Amino acid sequence: RERLQHPLVGGVIFFARHWQSRQHLLELCAEIKSLRADLLITVDHEGGRVQRFKTDGFTHLPPMRSYGERWLQPSKREGDSALAAMNAASACGFVLASELRACGVDFSFTPVLDLDWGGSTVIGDRAFAQDARIVTALSQALMAGLRQAGMRNCGKHFPGHGFVRADSHTEIPVDTRSLRAIMQDDAAPYGWLSNTLDSVMPAHVIYPKVDSLPAGFSPKWLNEILREKMQFLGCIFSDDLSMEGARQIGGKTVSYTEAAIAALNAGCDMVLLCNQSQVEGGKSVDALIDGLARAQKKKQWQPNASSEERRLHLLPDSEPQSWDELMINPRYIQALELALAG
């Protein structure tokens, strides 16, 4: 309760360990909102293997690759399979968002815009396809479904995590391609969707031909390229600061506070520390909050009104349906059939 009411805390992220039932989740979200109505309640809920709620009525959604495969299925008329795949992806977004919102969750960190180059185990079937155009079209369709249910979106992991084999949860991936190669392939969806994306999460990946810093800590990537060149106006989240790829900056291991300050000064609006609430009673979370407060006083980092405006924009602006109402909603029933059809 103290953490959630701290002025430097903007939201909370759920994992599978945080709930026992839909009713428990609904009550937990209501209790959080009773403390601060403006807190953003979030989750990583993509479908496939990255889906935190899979029981007690939640639809177990397919991995995004399945929609890319539908796109490529042969059809009698050229383009039919692509349009059908987009319709299914939109239905998936609607099911995903409407179920979450019925339980009080505001926002999911989806869609994955990474390209499936075939070598990344951490991305793999989370990606729609290898072709950036297919990824863009299916992501836009999924985001339309999210928006129909009143939920914003988050494209990840900028400028692209799909080419590297290493997993940034456990090590620091390095992508040695040129800026031109990255921009024309992996980063292309961000440019094409710049007016549609509500938020972006950069990758804990180093692209040494562009910058020696991981993208999430790089002013060049976040300000010069994403903000200025690609004209992105939405919210930028750091990826989880507890990941190994976030702890190595400039050749040295840094604290969570140092990592957060680096990310915020590089251009992030919000930083995530996802798993440390389970360690030593959340000691690391408290240290991060205290560290950011001290850094603010020392003017090492300053919050700004634009970041807060971008955060507030991610909150839903409509009332959700209850679970019982949702289960008999014709649009939901139709979307469920479309999203799960083979």
Short mmCIF file of C-alpha atoms in Angstrom, two decimals:
data_model
loop_
_atom_site.label_atom_id
_atom_site.label_comp_id
_atom_site.label_asym_id
_atom_site.label_seq_id
_atom_site.Cartn_x
_atom_site.Cartn_y
_atom_site.Cartn_z
CA ARG A 1 0.00 0.00 0.00
CA GLU A 2 2.81 2.41 0.82
CA ARG A 3 4.60 1.64 -2.43
CA LEU A 4 1.49 2.06 -4.56
CA GLN A 5 0.74 5.44 -3.01
CA HIS A 6 4.24 6.78 -3.58
CA PRO A 7 4.14 9.64 -6.15
CA LEU A 8 6.96 8.10 -8.20
CA VAL A 9 5.02 4.84 -8.70
CA GLY A 10 2.87 4.86 -11.83
CA GLY A 11 1.51 1.35 -11.95
CA VAL A 12 1.74 -2.31 -11.06
CA ILE A 13 2.44 -5.41 -13.15
CA PHE A 14 0.86 -8.80 -12.48
CA PHE A 15 2.34 -12.24 -12.98
CA ALA A 16 0.73 -15.67 -12.68
CA ARG A 17 1.81 -15.92 -9.03
CA HIS A 18 -0.33 -12.93 -8.05
CA TRP A 19 -3.79 -14.43 -8.48
CA GLN A 20 -5.78 -17.50 -7.49
CA SER A 21 -9.08 -16.89 -9.31
CA ARG A 22 -10.91 -14.35 -11.43
CA GLN A 23 -12.79 -13.16 -8.37
CA HIS A 24 -9.53 -12.72 -6.48
CA LEU A 25 -8.05 -10.78 -9.42
CA LEU A 26 -11.13 -8.54 -9.64
CA GLU A 27 -10.99 -7.78 -5.90
CA LEU A 28 -7.25 -7.14 -6.01
CA CYS A 29 -7.60 -4.68 -8.90
CA ALA A 30 -10.47 -2.90 -7.13
CA GLU A 31 -8.39 -2.60 -3.97
CA ILE A 32 -5.46 -1.13 -5.92
CA LYS A 33 -7.74 1.41 -7.62
CA SER A 34 -9.24 2.34 -4.24
CA LEU A 35 -5.77 3.53 -3.22
CA ARG A 36 -5.16 5.47 -6.43
CA ALA A 37 -7.54 5.51 -9.35
CA ASP A 38 -4.78 6.69 -11.70
CA LEU A 39 -2.49 3.68 -11.18
CA LEU A 40 -2.00 1.65 -14.36
CA ILE A 41 -2.66 -2.05 -13.76
CA THR A 42 -0.66 -4.02 -16.32
CA VAL A 43 0.30 -7.57 -17.33
CA ASP A 44 2.32 -9.40 -19.98
CA HIS A 45 -0.57 -11.17 -21.68
CA GLU A 46 0.27 -11.87 -25.32
CA GLY A 47 -1.14 -15.35 -25.93
CA GLY A 48 0.84 -18.55 -26.39
CA ARG A 49 3.52 -19.13 -23.78
CA VAL A 50 3.43 -15.53 -22.51
CA GLN A 51 0.00 -15.39 -20.93
CA ARG A 52 -0.29 -14.90 -17.17
CA PHE A 53 -3.94 -15.87 -16.73
CA LYS A 54 -4.86 -19.22 -18.30
CA THR A 55 -7.43 -20.78 -15.97
CA ASP A 56 -10.83 -20.01 -14.39
CA GLY A 57 -12.42 -19.07 -17.70
CA PHE A 58 -9.62 -17.14 -19.37
CA THR A 59 -9.20 -18.11 -23.02
CA HIS A 60 -5.84 -19.73 -23.71
CA LEU A 61 -4.96 -17.72 -26.80
CA PRO A 62 -2.68 -19.07 -29.53
CA PRO A 63 0.85 -17.74 -30.11
CA MET A 64 1.03 -14.87 -32.57
CA ARG A 65 2.94 -17.02 -35.06
CA SER A 66 -0.32 -18.88 -35.72
CA TYR A 67 -1.80 -15.75 -37.29
CA GLY A 68 1.26 -15.32 -39.46
CA GLU A 69 0.86 -18.91 -40.59
CA ARG A 70 -2.79 -18.25 -41.45
CA TRP A 71 -1.66 -15.30 -43.57
CA LEU A 72 0.59 -17.60 -45.60
CA GLN A 73 -1.95 -20.38 -46.09
CA PRO A 74 -2.84 -21.02 -49.75
CA SER A 75 -6.25 -19.69 -50.76
CA LYS A 76 -8.39 -19.75 -53.86
CA ARG A 77 -8.15 -16.01 -54.33
CA GLU A 78 -4.99 -13.99 -53.79
CA GLY A 79 -5.14 -12.05 -50.54
CA ASP A 80 -8.01 -13.99 -48.98
CA SER A 81 -5.80 -15.72 -46.41
CA ALA A 82 -4.14 -12.41 -45.46
CA LEU A 83 -7.50 -10.73 -44.85
CA ALA A 84 -8.75 -13.72 -42.88
CA ALA A 85 -5.60 -13.66 -40.74
CA MET A 86 -6.09 -9.96 -40.01
CA ASN A 87 -9.69 -10.57 -39.01
CA ALA A 88 -8.60 -13.36 -36.68
CA ALA A 89 -5.83 -11.23 -35.14
CA SER A 90 -8.32 -8.43 -34.51
CA ALA A 91 -10.64 -10.93 -32.84
CA CYS A 92 -7.76 -12.14 -30.69
CA GLY A 93 -7.06 -8.60 -29.53
CA PHE A 94 -10.70 -8.09 -28.61
CA VAL A 95 -10.90 -11.36 -26.63
CA LEU A 96 -7.60 -10.67 -24.87
CA ALA A 97 -8.48 -7.14 -23.84
CA SER A 98 -12.13 -7.66 -22.96
CA GLU A 99 -11.32 -10.58 -20.65
CA LEU A 100 -8.59 -8.63 -18.88
CA ARG A 101 -10.71 -5.52 -18.53
CA ALA A 102 -13.63 -7.55 -17.12
CA CYS A 103 -11.29 -8.45 -14.26
CA GLY A 104 -10.00 -4.92 -13.68
CA VAL A 105 -6.71 -5.04 -15.62
CA ASP A 106 -6.08 -1.86 -17.64
CA PHE A 107 -3.28 -2.73 -20.02
CA SER A 108 -1.27 -5.56 -21.58
CA PHE A 109 2.26 -5.24 -22.95
CA THR A 110 1.37 -6.42 -26.44
CA PRO A 111 1.89 -6.79 -29.41
CA VAL A 112 5.35 -8.19 -30.11
CA LEU A 113 6.68 -6.44 -33.22
CA ASP A 114 9.89 -8.48 -33.39
CA LEU A 115 10.60 -10.39 -36.58
CA ASP A 116 10.91 -14.17 -36.41
CA TRP A 117 14.34 -14.81 -37.94
CA GLY A 118 14.29 -18.38 -36.63
CA GLY A 119 17.16 -18.19 -34.14
CA SER A 120 15.73 -16.47 -31.07
CA THR A 121 14.36 -18.83 -28.44
CA VAL A 122 13.04 -16.00 -26.25
CA ILE A 123 11.02 -14.52 -29.15
CA GLY A 124 10.28 -17.50 -31.39
CA ASP A 125 6.54 -18.04 -31.82
CA ARG A 126 5.74 -14.81 -29.97
CA ALA A 127 6.41 -13.06 -33.29
CA PHE A 128 3.85 -12.98 -36.09
CA ALA A 129 6.30 -13.60 -38.94
CA GLN A 130 9.69 -12.76 -40.44
CA ASP A 131 8.27 -10.34 -43.01
CA ALA A 132 8.00 -6.86 -41.47
CA ARG A 133 4.97 -6.06 -43.63
CA ILE A 134 3.05 -9.06 -42.32
CA VAL A 135 4.06 -8.22 -38.75
CA THR A 136 2.84 -4.66 -39.23
CA ALA A 137 -0.52 -5.60 -40.74
CA LEU A 138 -1.29 -8.27 -38.14
CA SER A 139 -0.16 -6.04 -35.27
CA GLN A 140 -2.39 -3.25 -36.51
CA ALA A 141 -5.31 -5.68 -36.67
CA LEU A 142 -4.63 -6.96 -33.14
CA MET A 143 -4.37 -3.40 -31.83
CA ALA A 144 -7.73 -2.57 -33.44
CA GLY A 145 -9.23 -5.44 -31.41
CA LEU A 146 -7.60 -4.17 -28.23
CA ARG A 147 -8.97 -0.69 -28.88
CA GLN A 148 -12.50 -2.05 -29.45
CA ALA A 149 -12.35 -3.38 -25.89
CA GLY A 150 -10.98 -0.07 -24.59
CA MET A 151 -7.33 -1.09 -24.15
CA ARG A 152 -4.17 0.68 -25.35
CA ASN A 153 -1.16 -1.15 -26.79
CA CYS A 154 2.60 -1.56 -26.45
CA GLY A 155 4.90 -2.49 -29.33
CA LYS A 156 8.02 -4.39 -28.27
CA HIS A 157 11.02 -4.78 -28.35
CA PHE A 158 12.36 -1.73 -30.22
CA PRO A 159 14.25 -1.73 -32.57
CA GLY A 160 14.07 -5.54 -32.72
CA HIS A 161 14.98 -8.55 -30.57
CA GLY A 162 14.24 -11.31 -33.07
CA PHE A 163 17.60 -11.45 -34.85
CA VAL A 164 19.81 -12.27 -31.84
CA ARG A 165 19.96 -15.73 -30.25
CA ALA A 166 20.85 -14.63 -26.72
CA ASP A 167 18.09 -14.14 -24.13
CA SER A 168 18.33 -10.73 -22.44
CA HIS A 169 16.80 -12.23 -19.28
CA THR A 170 20.09 -14.04 -18.65
CA GLU A 171 22.75 -12.32 -20.80
CA ILE A 172 23.38 -9.29 -22.99
CA PRO A 173 22.46 -9.93 -26.63
CA VAL A 174 24.53 -8.15 -29.26
CA ASP A 175 23.23 -7.45 -32.76
CA THR A 176 26.12 -6.50 -35.04
CA ARG A 177 24.06 -5.42 -38.04
CA SER A 178 24.22 -1.91 -39.47
CA LEU A 179 21.69 0.77 -38.67
CA ARG A 180 20.44 0.60 -42.25
CA ALA A 181 19.78 -3.15 -42.03
CA ILE A 182 17.95 -2.82 -38.71
CA MET A 183 15.83 0.10 -39.87
CA GLN A 184 14.76 -1.47 -43.14
CA ASP A 185 13.78 -4.77 -41.50
CA ASP A 186 13.24 -5.08 -37.73
CA ALA A 187 12.47 -1.44 -36.93
CA ALA A 188 10.23 -0.92 -39.96
CA PRO A 189 6.96 -1.76 -38.14
CA TYR A 190 7.58 1.04 -35.63
CA GLY A 191 7.74 3.60 -38.40
CA TRP A 192 4.69 2.24 -40.20
CA LEU A 193 2.73 2.14 -36.91
CA SER A 194 4.02 5.38 -35.40
CA ASN A 195 0.55 6.92 -35.43
CA THR A 196 -1.11 3.77 -34.03
CA LEU A 197 1.20 2.72 -31.21
CA ASP A 198 0.32 4.01 -27.76
CA SER A 199 3.56 2.86 -26.17
CA VAL A 200 6.84 1.14 -26.99
CA MET A 201 9.23 -1.05 -25.01
CA PRO A 202 12.88 -1.03 -26.16
CA ALA A 203 15.05 -4.13 -26.16
CA HIS A 204 17.84 -4.90 -23.71
CA VAL A 205 20.04 -5.50 -26.76
CA ILE A 206 23.27 -3.74 -27.79
CA TYR A 207 23.60 -2.69 -31.44
CA PRO A 208 27.30 -1.70 -31.46
CA LYS A 209 27.27 -0.20 -34.96
CA VAL A 210 24.70 2.32 -33.69
CA ASP A 211 25.51 2.78 -29.98
CA SER A 212 27.52 0.98 -27.28
CA LEU A 213 24.55 1.18 -24.89
CA PRO A 214 21.57 -1.21 -24.93
CA ALA A 215 18.64 0.37 -26.78
CA GLY A 216 16.64 0.95 -23.60
CA PHE A 217 19.44 3.12 -22.17
CA SER A 218 20.41 4.86 -25.40
CA PRO A 219 19.42 8.49 -26.09
CA LYS A 220 20.43 7.85 -29.70
CA TRP A 221 17.89 5.04 -30.10
CA LEU A 222 15.09 6.53 -28.01
CA ASN A 223 15.36 10.25 -28.74
CA GLU A 224 17.19 10.63 -32.04
CA ILE A 225 15.75 7.62 -33.85
CA LEU A 226 12.42 6.69 -32.21
CA ARG A 227 11.21 10.15 -31.17
CA GLU A 228 12.76 12.44 -33.80
CA LYS A 229 13.29 10.33 -36.90
CA MET A 230 10.30 8.00 -36.52
CA GLN A 231 8.12 10.68 -34.89
CA PHE A 232 6.81 8.45 -32.10
CA LEU A 233 4.80 10.45 -29.55
CA GLY A 234 3.62 7.75 -27.14
CA CYS A 235 4.91 6.36 -23.86
CA ILE A 236 8.26 4.53 -23.65
CA PHE A 237 8.63 1.79 -21.02
CA SER A 238 11.93 0.23 -20.09
CA ASP A 239 11.95 -3.55 -20.16
CA ASP A 240 12.37 -5.26 -16.77
CA LEU A 241 15.37 -3.76 -14.97
CA SER A 242 15.95 -7.04 -13.13
CA MET A 243 16.92 -8.75 -16.39
CA GLU A 244 20.63 -9.42 -16.87
CA GLY A 245 20.64 -7.34 -20.06
CA ALA A 246 19.61 -4.29 -18.05
CA ARG A 247 22.33 -4.51 -15.43
CA GLN A 248 25.34 -4.10 -17.71
CA ILE A 249 25.72 -0.50 -18.86
CA GLY A 250 28.94 0.95 -20.21
CA GLY A 251 30.86 -2.23 -19.38
CA LYS A 252 29.98 -2.36 -15.68
CA THR A 253 27.27 -3.85 -13.49
CA VAL A 254 24.98 -1.14 -12.10
CA SER A 255 22.33 -0.98 -9.41
CA TYR A 256 18.61 -0.91 -10.15
CA THR A 257 18.57 2.79 -9.31
CA GLU A 258 21.48 3.54 -11.64
CA ALA A 259 19.79 1.54 -14.40
CA ALA A 260 16.50 3.35 -13.85
CA ILE A 261 18.13 6.79 -13.95
CA ALA A 262 19.99 5.86 -17.13
CA ALA A 263 16.78 4.64 -18.78
CA LEU A 264 14.77 7.70 -17.74
CA ASN A 265 17.47 10.12 -18.85
CA ALA A 266 17.78 8.26 -22.16
CA GLY A 267 14.11 8.88 -22.95
CA CYS A 268 12.00 6.29 -21.10
CA ASP A 269 8.86 7.62 -19.43
CA MET A 270 8.45 4.66 -17.07
CA VAL A 271 10.75 1.90 -15.80
CA LEU A 272 9.77 -1.63 -14.84
CA LEU A 273 11.21 -3.67 -11.96
CA CYS A 274 9.19 -6.84 -12.24
CA ASN A 275 10.44 -9.66 -10.04
CA GLN A 276 12.19 -8.09 -7.09
CA SER A 277 9.02 -7.69 -5.00
CA GLN A 278 9.44 -11.42 -4.26
CA VAL A 279 13.00 -11.04 -2.93
CA GLU A 280 13.69 -10.06 0.68
CA GLY A 281 10.25 -8.58 1.11
CA GLY A 282 10.65 -6.24 -1.82
CA LYS A 283 13.82 -4.62 -0.50
CA SER A 284 15.04 -3.85 -4.03
CA VAL A 285 11.75 -2.17 -4.96
CA ASP A 286 11.96 0.11 -1.92
CA ALA A 287 15.61 0.85 -2.70
CA LEU A 288 14.67 1.83 -6.26
CA ILE A 289 11.86 4.15 -5.14
CA ASP A 290 14.08 5.75 -2.50
CA GLY A 291 16.97 6.00 -4.95
CA LEU A 292 14.85 7.75 -7.57
CA ALA A 293 13.52 10.16 -4.94
CA ARG A 294 17.09 11.04 -3.90
CA ALA A 295 18.15 11.40 -7.54
CA GLN A 296 15.24 13.75 -8.12
CA LYS A 297 16.31 15.95 -5.20
CA LYS A 298 19.87 15.99 -6.53
CA LYS A 299 18.55 16.86 -10.02
CA GLN A 300 20.16 13.72 -11.48
CA TRP A 301 16.75 13.00 -13.01
CA GLN A 302 13.53 14.99 -13.16
CA PRO A 303 9.99 13.75 -13.87
CA ASN A 304 8.15 15.82 -16.44
CA ALA A 305 4.57 16.64 -17.33
CA SER A 306 4.83 15.08 -20.80
CA SER A 307 5.76 11.68 -19.39
CA GLU A 308 2.87 11.82 -16.95
CA GLU A 309 0.48 12.79 -19.74
CA ARG A 310 1.67 9.83 -21.80
CA ARG A 311 1.20 7.48 -18.82
CA LEU A 312 -2.33 8.71 -18.14
CA HIS A 313 -3.20 8.26 -21.82
CA LEU A 314 -2.70 4.50 -21.37
CA LEU A 315 -5.58 4.23 -18.89
CA PRO A 316 -8.88 2.99 -20.37
CA ASP A 317 -11.38 5.71 -21.18
CA SER A 318 -14.48 3.50 -21.14
CA GLU A 319 -16.22 1.23 -18.65
CA PRO A 320 -15.58 -2.51 -19.07
CA GLN A 321 -18.26 -5.17 -19.25
CA SER A 322 -18.58 -7.55 -16.34
CA TRP A 323 -17.49 -11.14 -16.93
CA ASP A 324 -21.09 -12.39 -16.99
CA GLU A 325 -22.07 -9.69 -19.49
CA LEU A 326 -19.07 -10.52 -21.63
CA MET A 327 -19.87 -14.23 -21.81
CA ILE A 328 -23.20 -13.52 -23.57
CA ASN A 329 -21.97 -10.64 -25.70
CA PRO A 330 -22.45 -11.60 -29.40
CA ARG A 331 -19.32 -9.70 -30.47
CA TYR A 332 -17.21 -11.57 -27.89
CA ILE A 333 -18.69 -14.95 -28.87
CA GLN A 334 -17.96 -14.30 -32.54
CA ALA A 335 -14.46 -13.01 -31.77
CA LEU A 336 -13.71 -16.09 -29.68
CA GLU A 337 -14.57 -18.37 -32.56
CA LEU A 338 -12.47 -16.35 -35.02
CA ALA A 339 -9.47 -16.05 -32.70
CA LEU A 340 -9.25 -19.78 -32.03
CA ALA A 341 -10.14 -21.13 -35.48
CA GLY A 342 -7.38 -23.14 -37.11
#
